[in-house]
mmCIF file of C-alpha atoms (C1' of nucleotides) in Angstrom:
data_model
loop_
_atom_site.group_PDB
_atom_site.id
_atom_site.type_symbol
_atom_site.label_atom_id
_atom_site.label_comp_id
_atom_site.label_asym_id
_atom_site.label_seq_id
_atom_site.Cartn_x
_atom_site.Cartn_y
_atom_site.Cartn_z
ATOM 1 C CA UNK A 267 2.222 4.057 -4.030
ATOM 2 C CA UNK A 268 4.137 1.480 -2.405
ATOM 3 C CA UNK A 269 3.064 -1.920 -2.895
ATOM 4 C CA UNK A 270 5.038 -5.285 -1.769
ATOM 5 C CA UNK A 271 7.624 -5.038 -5.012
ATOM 6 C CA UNK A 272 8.070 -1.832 -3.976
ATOM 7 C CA UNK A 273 8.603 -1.919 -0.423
ATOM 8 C CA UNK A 274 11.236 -5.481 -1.395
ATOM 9 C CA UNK A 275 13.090 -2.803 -3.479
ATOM 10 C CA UNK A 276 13.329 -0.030 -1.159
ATOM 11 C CA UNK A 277 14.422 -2.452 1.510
ATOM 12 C CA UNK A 278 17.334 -4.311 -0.976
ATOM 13 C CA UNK A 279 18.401 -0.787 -1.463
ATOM 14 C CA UNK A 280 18.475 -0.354 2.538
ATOM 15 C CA UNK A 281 20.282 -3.790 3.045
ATOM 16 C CA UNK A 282 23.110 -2.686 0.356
ATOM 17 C CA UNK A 283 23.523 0.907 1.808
ATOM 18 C CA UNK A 284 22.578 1.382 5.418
ATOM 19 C CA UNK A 285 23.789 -2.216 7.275
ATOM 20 C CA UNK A 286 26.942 -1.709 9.505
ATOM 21 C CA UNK A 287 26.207 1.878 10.135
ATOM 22 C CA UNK A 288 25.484 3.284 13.382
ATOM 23 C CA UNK A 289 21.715 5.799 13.880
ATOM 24 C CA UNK A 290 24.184 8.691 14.662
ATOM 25 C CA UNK A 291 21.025 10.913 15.513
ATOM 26 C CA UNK A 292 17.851 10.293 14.843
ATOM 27 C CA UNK A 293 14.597 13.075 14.491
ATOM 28 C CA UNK A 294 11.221 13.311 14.277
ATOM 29 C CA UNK A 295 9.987 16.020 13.024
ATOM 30 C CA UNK A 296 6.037 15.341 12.738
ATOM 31 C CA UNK A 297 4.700 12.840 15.118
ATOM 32 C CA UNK A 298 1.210 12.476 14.023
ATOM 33 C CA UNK A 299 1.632 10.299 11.071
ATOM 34 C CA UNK A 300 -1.242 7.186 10.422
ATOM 35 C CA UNK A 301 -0.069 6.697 14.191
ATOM 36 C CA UNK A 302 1.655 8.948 16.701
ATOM 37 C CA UNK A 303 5.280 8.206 16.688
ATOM 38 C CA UNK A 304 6.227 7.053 20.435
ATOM 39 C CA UNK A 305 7.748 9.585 22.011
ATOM 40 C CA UNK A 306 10.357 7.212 23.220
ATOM 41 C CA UNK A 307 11.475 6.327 19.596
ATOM 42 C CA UNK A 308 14.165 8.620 19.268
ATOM 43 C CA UNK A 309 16.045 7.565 22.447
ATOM 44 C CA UNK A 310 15.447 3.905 21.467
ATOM 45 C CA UNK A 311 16.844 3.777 18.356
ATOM 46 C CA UNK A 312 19.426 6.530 18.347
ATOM 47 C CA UNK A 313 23.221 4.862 18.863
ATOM 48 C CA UNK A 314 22.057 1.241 17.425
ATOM 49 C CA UNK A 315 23.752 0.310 14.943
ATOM 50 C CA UNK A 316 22.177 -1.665 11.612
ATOM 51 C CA UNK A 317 21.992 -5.327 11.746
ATOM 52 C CA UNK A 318 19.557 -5.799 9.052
ATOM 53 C CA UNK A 319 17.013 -5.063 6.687
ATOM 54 C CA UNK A 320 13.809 -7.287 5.692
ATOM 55 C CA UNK A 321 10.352 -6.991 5.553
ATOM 56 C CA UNK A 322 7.118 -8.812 6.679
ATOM 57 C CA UNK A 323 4.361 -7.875 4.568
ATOM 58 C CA UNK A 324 4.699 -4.128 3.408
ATOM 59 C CA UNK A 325 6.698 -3.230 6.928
ATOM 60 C CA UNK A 326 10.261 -2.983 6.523
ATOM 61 C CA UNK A 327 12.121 -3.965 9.552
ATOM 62 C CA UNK A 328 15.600 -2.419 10.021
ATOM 63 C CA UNK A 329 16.746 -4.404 12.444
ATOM 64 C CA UNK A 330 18.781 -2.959 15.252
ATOM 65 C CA UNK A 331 21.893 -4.304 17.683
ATOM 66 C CA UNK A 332 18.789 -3.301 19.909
ATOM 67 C CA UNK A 333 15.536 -3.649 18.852
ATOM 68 C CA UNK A 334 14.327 -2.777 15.274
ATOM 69 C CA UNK A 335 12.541 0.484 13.377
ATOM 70 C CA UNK A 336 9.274 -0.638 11.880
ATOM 71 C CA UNK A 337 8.505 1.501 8.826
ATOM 72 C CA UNK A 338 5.459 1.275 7.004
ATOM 73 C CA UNK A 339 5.209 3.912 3.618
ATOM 74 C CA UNK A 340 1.616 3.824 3.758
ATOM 75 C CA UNK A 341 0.449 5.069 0.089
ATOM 76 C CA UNK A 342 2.645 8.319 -0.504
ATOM 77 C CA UNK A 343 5.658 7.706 2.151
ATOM 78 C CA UNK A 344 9.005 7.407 0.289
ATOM 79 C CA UNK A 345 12.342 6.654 2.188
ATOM 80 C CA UNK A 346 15.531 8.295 0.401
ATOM 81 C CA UNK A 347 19.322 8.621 1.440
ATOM 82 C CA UNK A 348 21.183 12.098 1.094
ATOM 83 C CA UNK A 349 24.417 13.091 1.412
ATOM 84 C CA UNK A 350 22.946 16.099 2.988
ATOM 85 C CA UNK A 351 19.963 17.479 5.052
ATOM 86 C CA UNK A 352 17.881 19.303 2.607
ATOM 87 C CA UNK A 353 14.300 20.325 4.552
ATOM 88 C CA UNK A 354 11.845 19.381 2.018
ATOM 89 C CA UNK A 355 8.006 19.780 2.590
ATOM 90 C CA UNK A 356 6.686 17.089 4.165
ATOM 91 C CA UNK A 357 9.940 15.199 5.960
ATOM 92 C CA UNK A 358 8.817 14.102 8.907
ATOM 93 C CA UNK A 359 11.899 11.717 10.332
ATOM 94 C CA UNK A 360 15.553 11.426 9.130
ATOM 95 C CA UNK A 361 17.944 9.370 10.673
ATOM 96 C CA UNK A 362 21.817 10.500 10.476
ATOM 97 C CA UNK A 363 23.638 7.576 9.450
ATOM 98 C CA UNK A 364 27.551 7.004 10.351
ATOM 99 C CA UNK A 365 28.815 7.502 7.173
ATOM 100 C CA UNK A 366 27.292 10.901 7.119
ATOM 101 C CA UNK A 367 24.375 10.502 5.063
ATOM 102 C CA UNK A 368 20.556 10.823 5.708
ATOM 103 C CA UNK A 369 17.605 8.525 5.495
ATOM 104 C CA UNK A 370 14.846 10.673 5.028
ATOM 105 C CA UNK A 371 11.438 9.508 5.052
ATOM 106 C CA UNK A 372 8.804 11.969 3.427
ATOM 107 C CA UNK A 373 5.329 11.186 3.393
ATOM 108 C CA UNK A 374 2.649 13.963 1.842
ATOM 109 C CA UNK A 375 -0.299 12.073 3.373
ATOM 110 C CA UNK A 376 0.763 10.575 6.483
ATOM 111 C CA UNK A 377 -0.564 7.228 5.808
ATOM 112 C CA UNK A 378 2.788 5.935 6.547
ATOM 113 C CA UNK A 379 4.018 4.855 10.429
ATOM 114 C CA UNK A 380 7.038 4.112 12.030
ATOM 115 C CA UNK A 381 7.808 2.150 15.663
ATOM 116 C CA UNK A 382 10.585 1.068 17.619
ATOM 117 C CA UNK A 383 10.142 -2.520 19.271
ATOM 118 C CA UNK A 384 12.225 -4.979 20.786
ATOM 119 C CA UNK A 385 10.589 -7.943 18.850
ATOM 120 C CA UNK A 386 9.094 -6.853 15.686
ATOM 121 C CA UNK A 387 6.968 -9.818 14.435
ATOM 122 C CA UNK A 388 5.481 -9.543 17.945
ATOM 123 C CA UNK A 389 3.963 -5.860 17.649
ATOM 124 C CA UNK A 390 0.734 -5.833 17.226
ATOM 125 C CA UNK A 391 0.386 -4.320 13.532
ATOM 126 C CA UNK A 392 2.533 -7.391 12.540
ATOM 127 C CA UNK A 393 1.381 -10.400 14.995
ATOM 128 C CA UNK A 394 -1.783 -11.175 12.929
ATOM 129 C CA UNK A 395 -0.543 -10.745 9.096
ATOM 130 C CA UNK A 396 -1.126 -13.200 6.978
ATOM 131 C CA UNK A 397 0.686 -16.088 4.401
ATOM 132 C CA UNK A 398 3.807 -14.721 2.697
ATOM 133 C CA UNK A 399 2.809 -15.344 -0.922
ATOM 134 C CA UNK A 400 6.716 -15.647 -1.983
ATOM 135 C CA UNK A 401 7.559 -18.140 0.471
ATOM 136 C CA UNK A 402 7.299 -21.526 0.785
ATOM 137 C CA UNK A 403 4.197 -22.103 2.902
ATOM 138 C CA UNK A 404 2.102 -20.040 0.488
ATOM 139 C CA UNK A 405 0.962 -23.375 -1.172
ATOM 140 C CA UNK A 406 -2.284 -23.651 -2.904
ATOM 141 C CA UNK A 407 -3.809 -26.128 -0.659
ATOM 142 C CA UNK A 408 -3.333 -24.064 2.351
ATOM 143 C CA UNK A 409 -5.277 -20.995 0.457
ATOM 144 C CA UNK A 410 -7.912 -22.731 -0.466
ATOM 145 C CA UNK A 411 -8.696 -23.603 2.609
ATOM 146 C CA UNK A 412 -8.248 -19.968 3.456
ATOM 147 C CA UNK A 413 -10.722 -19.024 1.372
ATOM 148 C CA UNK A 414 -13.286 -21.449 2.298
ATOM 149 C CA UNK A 415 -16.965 -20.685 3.368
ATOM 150 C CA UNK A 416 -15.861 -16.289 2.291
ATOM 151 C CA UNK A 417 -18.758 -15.160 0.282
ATOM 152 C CA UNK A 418 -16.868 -11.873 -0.209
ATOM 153 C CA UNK A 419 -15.430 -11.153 -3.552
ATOM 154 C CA UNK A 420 -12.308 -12.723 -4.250
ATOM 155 C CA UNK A 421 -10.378 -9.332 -5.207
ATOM 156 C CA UNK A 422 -11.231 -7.519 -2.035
ATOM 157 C CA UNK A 423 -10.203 -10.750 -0.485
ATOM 158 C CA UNK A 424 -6.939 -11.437 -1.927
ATOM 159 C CA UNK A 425 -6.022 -7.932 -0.616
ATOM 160 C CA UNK A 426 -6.725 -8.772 2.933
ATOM 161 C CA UNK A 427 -3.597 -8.630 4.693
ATOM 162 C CA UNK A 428 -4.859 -10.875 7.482
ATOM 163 C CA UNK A 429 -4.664 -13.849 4.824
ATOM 164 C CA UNK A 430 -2.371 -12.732 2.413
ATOM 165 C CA UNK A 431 -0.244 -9.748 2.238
ATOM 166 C CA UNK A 432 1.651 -7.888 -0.253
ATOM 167 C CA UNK A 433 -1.155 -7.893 -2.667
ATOM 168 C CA UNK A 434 -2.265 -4.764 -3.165
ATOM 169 C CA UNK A 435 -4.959 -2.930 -5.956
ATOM 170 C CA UNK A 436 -2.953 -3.090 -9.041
ATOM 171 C CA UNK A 437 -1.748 -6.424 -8.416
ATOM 172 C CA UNK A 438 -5.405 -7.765 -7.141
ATOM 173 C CA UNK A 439 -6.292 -6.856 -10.173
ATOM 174 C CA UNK A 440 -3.498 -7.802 -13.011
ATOM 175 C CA UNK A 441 -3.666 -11.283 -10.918
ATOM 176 C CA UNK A 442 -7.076 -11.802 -11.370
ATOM 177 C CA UNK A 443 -6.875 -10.844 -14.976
ATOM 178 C CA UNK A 444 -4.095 -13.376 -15.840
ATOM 179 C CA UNK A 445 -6.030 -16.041 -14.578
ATOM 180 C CA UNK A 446 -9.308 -15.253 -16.238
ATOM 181 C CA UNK A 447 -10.976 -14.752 -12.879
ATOM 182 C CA UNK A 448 -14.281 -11.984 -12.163
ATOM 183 C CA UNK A 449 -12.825 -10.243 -9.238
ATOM 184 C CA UNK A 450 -16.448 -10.564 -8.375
ATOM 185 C CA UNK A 451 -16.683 -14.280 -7.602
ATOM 186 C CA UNK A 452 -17.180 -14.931 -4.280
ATOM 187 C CA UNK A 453 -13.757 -16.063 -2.952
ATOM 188 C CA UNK A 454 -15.432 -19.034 -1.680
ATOM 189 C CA UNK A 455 -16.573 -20.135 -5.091
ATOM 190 C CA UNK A 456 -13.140 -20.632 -5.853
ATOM 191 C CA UNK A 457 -11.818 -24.539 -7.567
ATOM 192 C CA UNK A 458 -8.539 -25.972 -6.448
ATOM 193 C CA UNK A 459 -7.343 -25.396 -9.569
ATOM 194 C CA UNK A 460 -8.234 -21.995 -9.464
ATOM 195 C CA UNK A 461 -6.451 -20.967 -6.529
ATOM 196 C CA UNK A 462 -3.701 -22.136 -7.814
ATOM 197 C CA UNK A 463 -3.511 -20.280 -10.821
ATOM 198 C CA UNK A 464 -4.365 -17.417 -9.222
ATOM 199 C CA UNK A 465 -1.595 -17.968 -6.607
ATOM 200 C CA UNK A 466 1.341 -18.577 -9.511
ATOM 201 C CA UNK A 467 -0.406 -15.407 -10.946
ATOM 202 C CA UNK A 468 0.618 -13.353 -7.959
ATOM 203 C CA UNK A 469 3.763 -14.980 -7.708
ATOM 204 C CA UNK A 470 4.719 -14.173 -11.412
ATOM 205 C CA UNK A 471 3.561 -10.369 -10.984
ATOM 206 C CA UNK A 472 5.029 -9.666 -7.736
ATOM 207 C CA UNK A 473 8.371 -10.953 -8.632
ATOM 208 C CA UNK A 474 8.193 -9.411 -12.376
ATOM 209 C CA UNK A 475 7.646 -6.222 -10.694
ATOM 210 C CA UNK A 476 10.145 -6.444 -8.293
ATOM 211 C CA UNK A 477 13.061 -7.183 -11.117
ATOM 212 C CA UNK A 478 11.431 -3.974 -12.737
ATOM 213 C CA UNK A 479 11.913 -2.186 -9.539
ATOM 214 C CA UNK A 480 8.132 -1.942 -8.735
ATOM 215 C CA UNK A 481 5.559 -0.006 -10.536
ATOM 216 C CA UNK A 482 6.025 3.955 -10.327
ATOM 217 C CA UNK A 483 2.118 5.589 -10.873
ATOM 218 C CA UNK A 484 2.592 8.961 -9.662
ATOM 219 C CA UNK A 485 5.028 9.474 -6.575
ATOM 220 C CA UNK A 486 6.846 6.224 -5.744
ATOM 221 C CA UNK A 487 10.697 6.577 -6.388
ATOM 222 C CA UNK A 488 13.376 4.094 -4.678
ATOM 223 C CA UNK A 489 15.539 5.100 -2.104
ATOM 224 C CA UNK A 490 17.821 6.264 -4.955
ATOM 225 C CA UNK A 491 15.102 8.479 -6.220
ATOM 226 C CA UNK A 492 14.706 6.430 -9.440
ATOM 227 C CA UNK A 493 11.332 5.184 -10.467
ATOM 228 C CA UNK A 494 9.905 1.649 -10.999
ATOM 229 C CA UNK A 495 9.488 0.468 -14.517
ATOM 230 C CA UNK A 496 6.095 -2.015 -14.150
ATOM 231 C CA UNK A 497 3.713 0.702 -14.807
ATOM 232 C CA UNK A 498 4.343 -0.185 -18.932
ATOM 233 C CA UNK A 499 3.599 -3.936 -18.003
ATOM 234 C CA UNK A 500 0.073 -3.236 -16.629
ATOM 235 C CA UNK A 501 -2.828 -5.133 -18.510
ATOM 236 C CA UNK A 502 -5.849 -4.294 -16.487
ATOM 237 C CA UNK A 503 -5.131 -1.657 -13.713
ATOM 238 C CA UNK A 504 -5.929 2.099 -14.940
ATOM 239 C CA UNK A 505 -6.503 1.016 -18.284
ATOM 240 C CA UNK A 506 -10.386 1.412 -18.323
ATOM 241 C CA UNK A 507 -12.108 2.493 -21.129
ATOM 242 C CA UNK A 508 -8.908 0.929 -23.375
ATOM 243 C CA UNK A 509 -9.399 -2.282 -25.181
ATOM 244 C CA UNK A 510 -8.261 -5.638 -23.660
ATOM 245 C CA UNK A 511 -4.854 -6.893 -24.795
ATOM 246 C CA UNK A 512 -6.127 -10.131 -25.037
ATOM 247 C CA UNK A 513 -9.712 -9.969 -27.060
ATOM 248 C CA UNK A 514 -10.009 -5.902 -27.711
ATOM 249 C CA UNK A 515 -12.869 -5.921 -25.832
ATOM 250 C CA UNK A 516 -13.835 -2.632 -23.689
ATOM 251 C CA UNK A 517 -11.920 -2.696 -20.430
ATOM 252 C CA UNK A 518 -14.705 -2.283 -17.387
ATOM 253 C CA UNK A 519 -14.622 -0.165 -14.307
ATOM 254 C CA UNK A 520 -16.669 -2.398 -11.653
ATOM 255 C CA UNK A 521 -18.696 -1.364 -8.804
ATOM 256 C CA UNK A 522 -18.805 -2.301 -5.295
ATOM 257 C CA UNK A 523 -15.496 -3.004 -4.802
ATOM 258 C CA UNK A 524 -13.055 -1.271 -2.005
ATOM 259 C CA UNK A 525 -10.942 -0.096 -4.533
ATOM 260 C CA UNK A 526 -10.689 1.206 -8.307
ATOM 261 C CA UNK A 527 -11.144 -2.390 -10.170
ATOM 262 C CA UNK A 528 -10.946 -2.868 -13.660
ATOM 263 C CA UNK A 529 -11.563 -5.962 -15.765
ATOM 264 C CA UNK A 530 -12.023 -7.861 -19.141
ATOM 265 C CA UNK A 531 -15.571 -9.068 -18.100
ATOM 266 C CA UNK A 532 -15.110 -10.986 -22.117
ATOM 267 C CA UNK A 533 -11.946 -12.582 -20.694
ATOM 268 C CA UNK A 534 -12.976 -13.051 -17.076
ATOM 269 C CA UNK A 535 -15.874 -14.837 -16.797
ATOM 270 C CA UNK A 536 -18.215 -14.990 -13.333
ATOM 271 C "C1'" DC B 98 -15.810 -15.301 12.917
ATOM 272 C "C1'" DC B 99 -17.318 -12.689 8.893
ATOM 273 C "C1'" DT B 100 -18.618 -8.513 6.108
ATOM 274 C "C1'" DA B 101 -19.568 -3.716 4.764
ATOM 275 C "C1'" DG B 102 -18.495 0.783 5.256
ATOM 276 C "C1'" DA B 103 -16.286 4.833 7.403
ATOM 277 C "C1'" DC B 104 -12.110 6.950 8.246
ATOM 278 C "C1'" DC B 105 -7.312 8.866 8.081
ATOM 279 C "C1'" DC B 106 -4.764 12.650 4.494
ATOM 280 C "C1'" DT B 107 -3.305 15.755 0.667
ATOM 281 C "C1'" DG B 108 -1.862 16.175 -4.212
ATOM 282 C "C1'" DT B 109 -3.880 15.894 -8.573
ATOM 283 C "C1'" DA B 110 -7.388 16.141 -12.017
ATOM 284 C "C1'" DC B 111 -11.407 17.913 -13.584
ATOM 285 C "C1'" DG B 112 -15.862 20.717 -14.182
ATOM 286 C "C1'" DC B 113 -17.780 25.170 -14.073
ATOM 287 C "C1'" DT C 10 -7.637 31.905 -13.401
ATOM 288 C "C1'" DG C 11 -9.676 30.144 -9.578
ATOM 289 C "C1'" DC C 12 -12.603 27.702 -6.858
ATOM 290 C "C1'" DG C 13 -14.897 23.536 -5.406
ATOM 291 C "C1'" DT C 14 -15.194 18.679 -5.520
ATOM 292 C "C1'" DA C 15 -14.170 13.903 -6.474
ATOM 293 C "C1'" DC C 16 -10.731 10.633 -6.371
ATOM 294 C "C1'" DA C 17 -6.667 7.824 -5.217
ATOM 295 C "C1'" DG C 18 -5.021 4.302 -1.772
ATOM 296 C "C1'" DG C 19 -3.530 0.456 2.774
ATOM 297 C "C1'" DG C 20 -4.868 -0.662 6.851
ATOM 298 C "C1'" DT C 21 -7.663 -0.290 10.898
ATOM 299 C "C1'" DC C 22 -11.760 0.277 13.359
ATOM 300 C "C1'" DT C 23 -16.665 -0.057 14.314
ATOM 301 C "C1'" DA C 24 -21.278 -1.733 13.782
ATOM 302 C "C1'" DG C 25 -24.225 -5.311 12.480
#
DNA sequence: CCTAGACCCTGTACGC
DNA sequence: TGCGTACAGGGTCTAG
């Protein structure tokens, strides 16, 4: 499941293979992903060439010499370049590059979307996201205040894209576990100093996973097909029931939490 | 504005 | 073996 590393990889990959090239044809082939695909997105896109490729968040942006495709993998989408059309269960667009290859983008449970727009960071899935945690504004001071007067947990609320994004469940919780925080403190219960551990924490394990290639669970491969290698690296996420690499003690499933989260409640302390 | 909970979907894992 | 069910997850929406 594609999480920030993970999308940063697939789009480096992108940016090294697809820029220059033209969007010889372009097809849809489902149109009812996580959102209907315009029906205009085909005659949008198709002639642009590539300008570039980024992303904002978990969207990957290939920009356009008009406008830009906004992909978004959801949990199971994976994009992948061929050198020829093979119809595989659940493709649902491929673009047909210049060079004669295909991006395909498969996608078992349609979480994924994809949009053409003329100004990207305008649409409206991308106009509200939140603080970068890579880049330079993402300073502890400014989260803090973020997380001010929130009396929901602080691991559901790290994963709110609408203050943060790129932090998704695994790395909610190996973040938290780092810096020896209950993912059930309220996020407003937070120190200073706390915030900014927790903040170099995400740094250090989104940007270890990304020079690892992401973490592969199940289904996530590259647009190469190869896997990512973080998976080994995880201390916390999936490892319930195992003992704690810090103090042996019993890893913990806990309740009332959005998503699967998993803690040293020895090593993280309320 | 904030929070909790439902929802979208299908492959996989598990119990009987 | 096969069937049914629970679970996984990001992001969005709705109700309170």
């Amino acid at each position: 499941m594609p999480e920030l590393p993970e999308v940063e990889t697939v789009c480096r990959m992108l940016a090294k293979n697809i820029v220059g090239q033209s969007l010889v044809e372009v097809k849809v082939l489902r149109r009812d992903l996580r959102w209907p695909v315009q029906l205009d997105f085909e005659e949008n896109s198709q002639g642009c060439s590539v300008v570039s490729v980024w992303r904002r968040g978990k969207y990957i942006i290939i920009e356009l010499t008009s406008g830009s495709i906004i992909w978004h993998l959801g949990m199971s989408g994976v994009l992948r370049l061929y050198d020829e059309l093979l119809y595989a269960k659940h493709d649902h667009v491929w673009l047909r590059l210049s060079d004669g290859r295909y991006l395909v983008y498969n996608d078992p449970r349609r979480f994924g979307s994809v949009y053409w727009a003329l100004a990207p960071l305008a649409h409206v899935r991308l106009a509200k996201l939140g603080l970068e945690p890579l880049a330079a504004q993402a300073e502890p001071k400014i989260v803090f205040k973020l997380l001010q007067n929130r009396s929901k947990n602080i691991k559901d609320t790290i994963m709110d894209a609408n203050l943060i994004v790129g932090v998704g469940n695994i790395y909610a919780n190996e973040a938290l576990f780092m810096s020896r925080i209950h993912p059930r403190r309220p996020a407003g219960s937070l120190s200073l100093e706390e915030v900014q551990l927790l903040l170099q924490n995400i740094q250090l394990v989104l940007k270890k996973a990304i020079a690892q290639g992401g973490t592969t669970l199940s289904d996530y491969v590259s647009v190469d097909g190869k896997p990512g290698y973080f998976k080994q690296e995880l201390q916390v996420y999936g490892r319930f029931g195992q003992q704690c690499n810090v103090c042996a003690a019993i890893l913990e499933k806990l309740a009332g939490f959005a998503r699967q989260t998993v803690a040293c409640t020895k090593c993280q302390l309320l």
